[in-house]
Amino acid sequence: MEERLDEYRKRLDKEEIPADLLDHAIEAGVQMARQEQKRRPRRIWILSVAMVAILLVGFSSIGKIMELIQHDKGLMSAVEHEYYEEIGVSEKKNGIEFVIEGAIADEKGLVLFYTIKTDEKQTNLSFEDIDLKVLDGGKINPSSISSGGLHKRENSKKSSSGMLEFFFRDNLTSREFQLKTAVKGDGVRENFSLNFSLTKEIRMKKVYPLNKTVVIEGQKIDFVEATIFPLRVAIHLKIDPNNTKELLEIEDMRLVDEHGEVWSKILNGTTRTGVTEHEFIYYLQSNYFKEPKELYLAFGKIQAVDKEYREVVIDTEQMKILKQPPGNRLKGLEIYGGDIRMKLYTEKEFPYGIFSEVVDGKGNTVDITSNYMSSRRDEGYTLSGVTIPDLKSYPNPISLKLSFFPEWIIGDEKIKIK
Amino acid sequence: MDEQLAKEAVAGDEQAFLQILKNYKVDLYKTALSYLRNEHEAIEAVQEVTYRAYKNLPKLREPAFFKTWLLRIMINYCNDQLKKKKRVVYDDDLLSGHGVEERYRDVEMDEALQLLDERSREIITLKYFHGLKIREIAAVFDCPEGTVKTWLHKALKLLREQLEEKGGEDHGREIG
């Protein structure tokens, strides 16, 4: 009996822990209690009201949207502040209806909320092409498009909702748009073309120069500026090229206000972009509508490896890992067709696909068609892989540049934003 | 458990309180998950329990038993939620969404635990899933250790009976 209870506990222990979400929940709980002590509780209940709305109402338009954005405090706050705009444009063809429900836009980005309704149940809907044009003159060059939310579902459905996120290099000044896309399901494929316009006034970004150099374990980072948009916060930073370590990822970058409320990194979407080799923009959830008196940028845990080990070097003929950061965490090199895979052993969960660029034995950059990871926590490793068409044609040794790795430099930094 | 931290929290130090809650977030989350069996509801539960704990902090008499105290608030909250849930009619789509999260569970044990009375389930959760000592449980229930032992004995007996009623069937532990 006790053995079986113990086994049950072990199964429970294997559940993934959404650590960041739990931290948010705890902070929100404290804030709820604290605000209630000061005055009557009102707005702070919105999160729970939204959750209840999702559970009870289920498929009202705003309930759907709240469900999609529940992991992003900034987007939730934009909706609470009525910065979300209903669109309600749709097109139906051969049993598939594509609806643009609404949008949130700022100077650099546009998030469209859509629903796809099908006459037949679908298990695997996907987009084939996504193209956004402006109809009132001018051009837009999306620097990134993501269609997160529409993925393979375990249960077939007649209705799926999701978000299309566009971020632009130039300022978004247009008000009239055309979205063209193709939706593919089980045995069907349809093209859609929908025109829509935005009417809500775009809220201007707020820019705060930081001009601060931080040194952690001898490694320097220059923080240039923080730009607060309604959709996200962009932190521009430069890494000192003379550092002895390659700084890979600032894991715990977050905004903190004078009450200790925290806004973390974007959980679902673009978390950072590279400007140059040593210059990056990190994206955090937005506190645009919060207007705190004081605001800080805090962090302290940075993935870093000695520059000498910024690449993992392998030989695909001898099937050997020739070089990797000390500790031999990488094992079990496998090659399947064009896929190179390795197991990364870690004590704690490490949910990153660790490789980015690949270079061949002659120093030429190799095209990667996909980059993936799969967590095998019960066996203690994460499988990281890249897919390279025509892998056999590249001369050995192959170098895989690390973009994440479970080695850290630790500090405790707090930079005043305002 | 850092008793000093607990004392500071009870004395009104908010950072200490946050730190303790974050230290126990995994315990709280797993308790919620075992009762509510839904990730989103479990996260929501952690928020609500933080709120309740913060408000009731002055009532915590023994900082040394902070963890047990938090887990009890969580279990009470979950019991309330389960009662409410029985009255809610679920949307079909939502319900099918929930099914996915129940992989890798010992379904029989899940069901048997659900059929226990609240106190028996609570005692088993604290003792076996969180490894709390009889003494710690007795302290927060404010009763003699002997009583906790009796309850535990009874709870295990009930659980065994529940499991035996289903006995003979194929185990079918992994679904999905």
XYZ file of C-alpha atoms in Angstrom:
594
model
C 0.000 0.000 0.000
C 2.656 2.463 1.068
C 4.746 1.441 -1.914
C 1.895 2.203 -4.229
C 1.378 5.601 -2.624
C 5.058 6.245 -3.048
C 4.848 5.313 -6.690
C 1.883 7.629 -7.113
C 3.925 10.436 -5.561
C 6.766 9.736 -7.973
C 4.416 10.046 -10.911
C 3.232 13.349 -9.562
C 6.865 14.400 -9.237
C 7.321 13.864 -12.932
C 4.779 16.518 -13.824
C 6.393 19.524 -15.392
C 6.506 22.541 -13.157
C 5.556 25.857 -14.783
C 7.943 27.702 -12.467
C 7.583 31.161 -14.004
C 3.814 31.010 -14.031
C 3.831 29.939 -10.392
C 6.071 32.856 -9.468
C 3.619 35.173 -11.217
C 0.715 33.582 -9.420
C 2.439 34.058 -6.061
C 3.272 37.678 -6.796
C -0.253 38.338 -8.012
C -1.632 36.698 -4.858
C 0.447 38.932 -2.606
C -0.554 41.963 -4.605
C -4.205 41.031 -4.371
C -3.990 40.748 -0.597
C -1.939 43.903 -0.210
C -4.216 46.026 -2.365
C -7.205 44.742 -0.501
C -5.698 45.867 2.768
C -5.357 49.374 1.410
C -8.630 49.778 -0.421
C -11.492 47.767 -1.732
C -10.547 45.061 -4.183
C -11.521 45.747 -7.720
C -9.226 45.410 -10.676
C -6.928 42.840 -9.233
C -9.657 40.227 -9.514
C -9.612 40.488 -13.263
C -7.254 37.556 -13.685
C -9.491 35.240 -11.750
C -12.594 36.700 -13.334
C -11.057 36.019 -16.724
C -10.311 32.427 -15.725
C -13.837 31.919 -14.460
C -15.165 33.485 -17.639
C -13.189 30.970 -19.659
C -14.459 28.064 -17.598
C -18.084 29.092 -17.591
C -18.649 31.018 -20.792
C -16.003 29.135 -22.699
C -16.489 30.536 -26.107
C -17.450 34.135 -25.910
C -15.064 36.186 -28.023
C -13.284 37.905 -25.139
C -13.128 34.658 -23.145
C -11.312 33.040 -26.033
C -8.870 35.900 -26.262
C -8.208 35.923 -22.530
C -7.439 32.213 -22.733
C -4.932 32.759 -25.527
C -3.067 35.529 -23.739
C -3.175 34.277 -20.178
C 0.587 33.700 -20.172
C 1.310 37.307 -21.076
C 0.604 39.947 -18.430
C 1.204 42.735 -20.923
C -1.418 41.549 -23.391
C -3.863 40.848 -20.551
C -3.351 44.384 -19.343
C -3.880 45.802 -22.857
C -7.238 44.012 -23.023
C -8.180 45.203 -19.524
C -7.408 48.751 -20.621
C -9.651 48.378 -23.662
C -6.729 48.637 -26.014
C -7.972 45.502 -27.818
C -9.998 46.280 -30.886
C -12.733 44.085 -32.332
C -12.547 43.420 -36.055
C -14.953 40.596 -36.878
C -14.080 40.063 -40.531
C -14.550 36.582 -41.980
C -14.473 34.516 -45.128
C -15.938 31.053 -45.661
C -14.915 28.666 -48.404
C -15.623 24.950 -48.867
C -16.478 24.298 -45.247
C -13.657 26.351 -43.693
C -14.341 29.742 -42.165
C -11.513 32.077 -41.244
C -12.436 34.862 -38.829
C -10.239 37.748 -37.733
C -11.760 38.414 -34.332
C -9.721 41.401 -33.273
C -6.315 42.995 -32.879
C -3.888 44.738 -30.600
C -1.430 47.008 -32.390
C 1.377 49.328 -31.466
C 4.065 51.229 -33.372
C 6.120 48.116 -34.059
C 3.747 45.215 -33.853
C 0.359 43.787 -34.654
C -1.291 40.829 -32.949
C -4.295 39.378 -34.748
C -6.680 37.015 -32.981
C -8.369 34.551 -35.273
C -10.762 31.634 -35.214
C -10.945 28.890 -37.795
C -14.253 27.048 -37.920
C -14.615 23.899 -39.967
C -17.671 21.857 -40.909
C -15.730 18.651 -40.293
C -13.677 18.010 -37.176
C -9.980 18.656 -37.748
C -7.033 17.285 -35.826
C -4.223 19.010 -37.637
C -4.768 22.519 -38.925
C -1.846 24.576 -40.131
C -1.045 27.763 -42.017
C 0.899 27.472 -45.240
C 1.640 31.067 -46.160
C 1.005 34.208 -44.222
C 1.255 37.509 -46.000
C 0.281 40.917 -44.665
C -0.029 43.890 -47.017
C -1.012 47.485 -46.428
C -3.734 48.915 -48.640
C -3.332 52.616 -47.907
C 0.107 53.151 -49.404
C 3.486 52.525 -47.888
C 5.193 49.243 -47.195
C 5.656 47.053 -44.206
C 8.394 44.544 -43.749
C 7.510 42.185 -40.988
C 10.764 41.316 -39.225
C 9.016 38.399 -37.647
C 5.761 36.550 -38.087
C 4.628 33.918 -35.676
C 1.530 31.813 -35.751
C 1.883 30.165 -32.359
C -1.323 28.670 -31.091
C -2.342 26.690 -34.138
C -0.731 23.333 -33.682
C -1.497 19.677 -33.707
C -4.235 18.888 -31.264
C -4.813 15.634 -29.494
C -8.541 16.007 -29.952
C -10.224 16.870 -33.173
C -12.196 20.083 -33.131
C -14.486 22.132 -35.278
C -13.166 25.415 -33.984
C -9.637 26.594 -33.181
C -8.427 29.974 -32.071
C -4.998 31.470 -32.057
C -2.845 34.516 -32.547
C -0.812 35.770 -35.473
C 1.961 38.081 -34.344
C 3.710 40.479 -36.679
C 6.606 42.668 -35.655
C 7.964 45.346 -37.972
C 11.271 47.047 -38.582
C 9.659 50.371 -39.460
C 6.872 52.141 -37.657
C 3.415 50.932 -38.403
C 1.459 53.901 -39.722
C -1.064 52.144 -41.975
C -4.670 51.629 -40.993
C -5.874 49.420 -43.875
C -4.548 45.903 -44.308
C -4.961 42.732 -46.274
C -4.135 39.352 -44.789
C -3.582 36.483 -47.197
C -3.072 32.979 -45.959
C -3.692 29.350 -46.768
C -5.181 27.023 -44.167
C -4.485 23.334 -44.442
C -6.438 20.586 -42.687
C -7.035 16.854 -43.143
C -7.509 16.607 -46.891
C -8.379 20.273 -47.409
C -6.499 23.423 -48.270
C -8.078 26.837 -48.787
C -6.738 30.286 -49.586
C -8.126 33.247 -47.707
C -7.826 36.937 -48.343
C -9.335 39.289 -45.778
C -9.299 43.069 -45.667
C -9.499 44.812 -42.329
C -8.833 48.192 -40.821
C -7.609 49.430 -37.470
C -9.420 52.379 -35.928
C -8.009 52.628 -32.438
C -5.379 55.278 -31.923
C -1.909 53.754 -31.589
C -0.317 54.426 -28.198
C 3.199 55.825 -28.428
C 6.221 53.947 -27.100
C 8.099 55.206 -24.030
C 11.891 55.213 -24.301
C 14.206 55.159 -21.293
C 17.974 55.426 -21.846
C 19.868 53.088 -19.512
C 23.566 53.766 -20.311
C 24.804 51.352 -17.709
C 27.576 48.761 -17.773
C 27.131 45.687 -15.626
C 29.966 43.331 -14.717
C 29.179 39.802 -13.564
C 32.077 37.458 -12.827
C 34.291 39.704 -14.927
C 31.975 39.684 -17.975
C 30.668 43.036 -19.192
C 27.293 43.936 -20.639
C 26.295 47.473 -21.703
C 22.626 48.243 -21.317
C 21.633 50.826 -23.897
C 17.939 51.525 -23.501
C 14.535 50.173 -22.575
C 11.576 50.826 -24.860
C 8.121 50.171 -23.505
C 5.507 49.354 -26.117
C 1.944 48.235 -25.377
C 2.722 44.756 -26.800
C 6.151 44.191 -25.281
C 9.181 45.821 -23.700
C 12.442 45.836 -25.668
C 15.742 45.895 -23.786
C 18.656 46.827 -26.014
C 22.058 45.612 -24.823
C 25.603 45.115 -26.066
C 27.927 42.379 -24.950
C 31.596 43.309 -24.578
C 33.540 41.523 -27.357
C 36.525 41.262 -24.970
C 34.670 39.056 -22.491
C 36.415 35.754 -21.792
C 33.099 33.941 -21.805
C 30.436 33.778 -24.465
C 27.244 35.034 -22.845
C 24.439 32.934 -24.255
C 21.214 33.803 -22.513
C 20.156 36.071 -19.652
C 17.682 33.654 -18.147
C 15.892 35.653 -15.527
C 15.686 39.139 -17.016
C 12.600 40.872 -15.648
C 11.029 44.198 -14.821
C 10.260 44.962 -11.189
C 8.297 47.940 -9.918
C 8.386 49.645 -6.530
C 5.875 47.130 -5.108
C 7.872 44.118 -6.220
C 5.491 43.254 -9.047
C 7.345 41.378 -11.769
C 7.079 41.217 -15.556
C 9.131 38.377 -17.023
C 10.286 37.442 -20.461
C 7.827 36.659 -23.220
C 6.924 33.013 -22.657
C 5.370 32.239 -25.990
C 6.951 34.062 -28.879
C 10.107 35.954 -29.727
C 12.254 36.288 -26.611
C 15.302 37.931 -28.141
C 16.648 39.065 -31.486
C 20.199 39.731 -32.540
C 21.090 43.151 -33.938
C 24.744 42.355 -34.600
C 27.024 39.599 -33.315
C 27.376 41.330 -29.942
C 24.162 43.315 -29.783
C 20.788 41.986 -28.759
C 17.249 42.992 -27.981
C 15.483 41.038 -25.252
C 11.696 41.133 -25.055
C 9.744 41.226 -21.830
C 6.029 41.247 -21.069
C 4.787 44.801 -21.154
C 3.803 46.982 -18.225
C 2.859 49.844 -20.532
C -0.501 50.452 -18.902
C 0.770 50.118 -15.344
C 2.720 53.400 -15.091
C 4.662 52.460 -11.951
C 6.449 55.196 -10.013
C 9.706 53.295 -10.083
C 10.791 50.618 -12.490
C 13.880 48.429 -12.473
C 15.451 45.881 -14.774
C 16.631 42.925 -12.716
C 18.587 39.774 -13.584
C 21.384 37.602 -12.267
C 21.489 34.259 -14.000
C 23.289 34.184 -17.322
C 24.135 31.101 -19.346
C 27.795 31.432 -20.286
C 30.599 29.201 -21.557
C 34.303 29.924 -21.994
C 34.782 31.286 -25.507
C 37.010 28.361 -26.311
C 33.955 26.124 -25.930
C 31.328 28.168 -27.690
C 31.069 25.438 -30.319
C 30.521 21.746 -30.064
C 32.649 19.969 -32.654
C 31.682 16.572 -34.034
C 32.861 14.119 -36.641
C 29.935 12.613 -38.531
C 31.945 9.718 -39.967
C 33.604 8.561 -36.763
C 30.353 9.441 -34.940
C 32.299 11.207 -32.243
C 31.916 14.395 -30.242
C 35.403 15.893 -30.605
C 34.924 18.918 -28.418
C 32.369 20.156 -25.912
C 32.349 22.293 -22.748
C 34.031 20.523 -19.790
C 31.788 18.117 -17.893
C 30.840 15.807 -20.792
C 27.165 16.647 -20.485
C 26.654 15.884 -24.173
C 26.438 12.207 -25.019
C 24.893 9.824 -27.479
C 25.562 11.525 -30.811
C 23.150 10.168 -33.397
C 22.760 10.854 -37.093
C 19.571 10.017 -38.940
C 19.642 11.157 -42.531
C 20.182 14.875 -42.240
C 19.500 15.035 -38.510
C 22.286 15.501 -35.987
C 21.100 14.760 -32.447
C 22.697 14.735 -29.036
C 21.568 14.115 -25.512
C 22.300 16.860 -23.010
C 22.339 15.530 -19.455
C 21.326 17.999 -16.738
C 20.336 17.694 -13.075
C 17.371 19.991 -13.553
C 15.090 20.551 -16.476
C 16.808 22.502 -19.245
C 14.179 23.211 -21.878
C 16.309 24.673 -24.652
C 17.382 23.509 -28.090
C 21.037 24.365 -27.606
C 22.367 24.734 -31.148
C 22.118 27.618 -33.580
C 24.587 28.082 -36.445
C 26.501 25.232 -38.024
C 29.862 25.514 -39.786
C 31.596 22.753 -41.788
C 35.223 21.630 -41.795
C 36.182 24.265 -44.381
C 34.651 27.085 -42.397
C 31.546 27.473 -44.536
C 28.181 28.124 -42.940
C 25.753 25.249 -43.353
C 22.014 25.817 -43.861
C 19.816 24.358 -41.151
C 16.196 23.645 -41.986
C 15.095 22.938 -38.454
C 16.338 23.178 -34.934
C 14.489 21.250 -32.260
C 14.554 19.874 -28.763
C 12.648 17.295 -26.816
C 12.677 16.972 -23.062
C 13.206 13.480 -21.599
C 13.201 14.565 -17.995
C 12.485 11.099 -16.624
C 15.728 9.925 -18.207
C 17.617 13.049 -17.175
C 18.350 14.586 -20.547
C 17.140 16.938 -23.247
C 17.541 15.860 -26.835
C 18.771 18.679 -29.076
C 18.939 18.390 -32.811
C 19.383 20.178 -36.104
C 18.321 19.108 -39.569
C 20.739 19.703 -42.432
C 19.741 18.783 -45.981
C 22.516 16.886 -47.730
C 24.473 16.500 -44.513
C 26.897 13.987 -46.067
C 28.163 16.562 -48.566
C 29.782 18.722 -45.884
C 33.407 18.028 -44.884
C 34.182 17.156 -41.269
C 34.606 18.278 -38.579
C 31.217 19.954 -38.140
C 30.959 22.760 -35.577
C 27.632 23.532 -33.906
C 27.507 26.918 -32.251
C 25.861 26.945 -28.837
C 22.991 29.316 -28.240
C 22.085 27.887 -24.825
C 24.041 25.775 -22.355
C 23.595 24.742 -18.691
C 26.520 26.706 -17.255
C 25.955 30.013 -15.612
C 27.563 33.130 -14.242
C 25.604 34.447 -11.302
C 25.096 37.966 -10.040
C 22.305 40.051 -8.615
C 21.766 43.172 -10.694
C 19.133 45.845 -10.603
C 19.202 48.727 -13.060
C 16.929 51.705 -12.565
C 14.781 52.339 -15.632
C 12.815 55.158 -14.062
C 12.775 25.112 6.339
C 14.406 28.312 7.384
C 12.698 29.178 10.651
C 14.192 32.641 10.692
C 12.607 33.394 7.326
C 9.257 32.178 8.611
C 9.521 34.392 11.673
C 10.314 37.395 9.526
C 7.352 36.662 7.303
C 4.984 36.337 10.249
C 6.409 39.611 11.577
C 5.267 41.262 8.347
C 8.319 41.084 6.074
C 6.826 40.758 2.620
C 10.054 39.697 0.898
C 10.434 36.862 3.387
C 6.845 35.816 2.745
C 7.382 35.831 -1.031
C 10.563 33.796 -0.607
C 8.811 31.138 1.459
C 5.950 30.866 -0.985
C 8.409 30.509 -3.846
C 10.327 27.853 -1.912
C 7.129 25.848 -1.522
C 5.590 26.566 -4.895
C 6.308 23.077 -6.206
C 4.681 21.421 -3.163
C 1.666 23.696 -3.452
C 1.343 23.194 -7.189
C 1.564 19.409 -6.979
C -1.012 19.278 -4.226
C -3.339 21.390 -6.350
C -2.631 19.222 -9.374
C -3.409 16.025 -7.477
C -6.753 17.443 -6.350
C -7.831 19.531 -9.329
C -6.033 17.595 -12.075
C -5.740 20.615 -14.315
C -2.678 22.772 -14.802
C -4.435 26.117 -15.194
C -6.642 25.568 -12.192
C -3.617 24.496 -10.180
C -1.781 27.726 -11.028
C -4.875 29.713 -10.140
C -4.997 27.791 -6.864
C -1.430 28.811 -6.029
C -2.417 32.452 -6.534
C -5.495 32.120 -4.355
C -3.624 30.265 -1.620
C -0.920 32.945 -1.607
C -3.663 35.503 -1.151
C -5.316 33.573 1.679
C -2.015 32.864 3.406
C -1.028 36.523 3.277
C -4.336 37.585 4.783
C -4.286 34.915 7.468
C -0.624 35.222 8.342
C -1.341 36.772 11.768
C -3.239 33.576 12.612
C -0.205 31.346 12.090
C 0.872 30.561 15.628
C 3.863 28.371 14.990
C 6.215 29.598 12.203
C 8.022 26.250 12.279
C 4.969 24.645 10.684
C 4.654 27.125 7.841
C 4.734 24.456 5.147
C 2.069 22.285 6.747
C -0.047 25.365 7.302
C 0.253 26.383 3.625
C -0.573 22.887 2.437
C -3.683 22.856 4.623
C -4.875 26.124 3.124
C -4.304 24.608 -0.305
C -6.192 21.429 0.539
C -9.120 23.399 1.945
C -9.206 25.539 -1.153
C -9.107 22.459 -3.417
C -11.912 20.784 -1.475
C -14.029 23.906 -1.937
C -13.227 23.989 -5.633
C -14.145 20.332 -6.072
C -17.509 20.988 -4.454
C -18.122 23.953 -6.754
C -16.956 22.017 -9.777
C -19.676 19.450 -9.320
C -22.184 22.204 -9.997
C -20.492 23.587 -13.099
C -21.533 22.235 -16.469
C -18.512 22.042 -18.676
C -18.228 23.025 -22.232
C -17.478 19.951 -24.344
C -14.370 21.410 -25.904
C -12.930 22.389 -22.573
C -13.579 18.974 -21.174
C -11.801 17.223 -23.992
C -8.900 19.634 -23.490
C -8.595 18.543 -19.891
C -8.221 14.890 -20.727
C -4.804 15.429 -22.221
C -3.207 16.393 -18.937
C -3.985 13.160 -17.208
C -1.372 10.978 -18.788
C 1.021 8.969 -16.652
C -1.304 8.879 -13.704
C -2.320 5.959 -11.618
C -5.961 6.396 -12.518
C -7.205 3.869 -9.987
C -5.367 5.651 -7.208
C -6.719 8.977 -8.424
C -10.248 7.671 -8.203
C -9.744 5.959 -4.872
C -8.333 9.164 -3.369
C -11.294 11.112 -4.652
C -13.704 8.766 -2.942
C -12.104 9.249 0.470
C -13.555 11.663 2.986
C -11.794 15.021 3.090
C -9.813 14.406 6.248
C -8.523 11.014 5.186
C -7.369 12.382 1.852
C -5.712 15.333 3.529
C -3.817 13.138 5.979
C -2.579 10.864 3.193
C -1.564 13.837 1.048
C 0.430 15.421 3.872
C 2.011 12.202 5.103
C 2.799 10.370 1.878
C 3.048 12.989 -0.836
C 4.829 15.623 1.213
C 6.585 13.398 3.735
C 5.402 15.383 6.746
C 5.904 13.937 10.198
C 3.013 12.932 12.453
C 4.195 15.634 14.859
C 3.948 18.338 12.193
C 0.485 17.239 11.141
C -0.684 17.106 14.754
C 0.590 20.631 15.334
C -1.472 22.193 12.595
C -4.563 20.129 13.307
C -4.066 21.153 16.922
C -4.646 17.649 18.214
C -2.599 14.921 19.924
C -0.233 12.846 17.794
C -2.193 9.751 18.766
C -5.275 11.134 17.069
C -3.353 11.740 13.844
C -2.081 8.156 13.962
C -5.633 6.890 14.361
C -6.833 9.017 11.448
C -3.948 7.867 9.293
C -4.636 4.236 10.110
C -8.284 4.709 9.223
C -7.445 6.596 6.031
C -5.132 3.844 4.798
C -7.747 1.229 5.577
C -10.396 3.150 3.620
C -8.026 3.669 0.723
C -7.199 -0.032 0.643
C -10.887 -0.868 0.600
C -11.536 1.532 -2.238
C -8.719 0.003 -4.238
C -9.810 -3.542 -3.480
C -13.339 -2.829 -4.662
C -11.847 -2.162 -8.029
C -9.521 -5.113 -7.565
C -9.170 -7.841 -10.127
C -9.544 -5.388 -12.963
C -6.652 -4.793 -15.243
C -4.581 -1.946 -13.886
C -4.554 0.225 -16.992
C -2.417 2.867 -15.362
C -1.209 4.695 -18.407
C -3.758 6.281 -20.608
C -3.197 8.549 -23.569
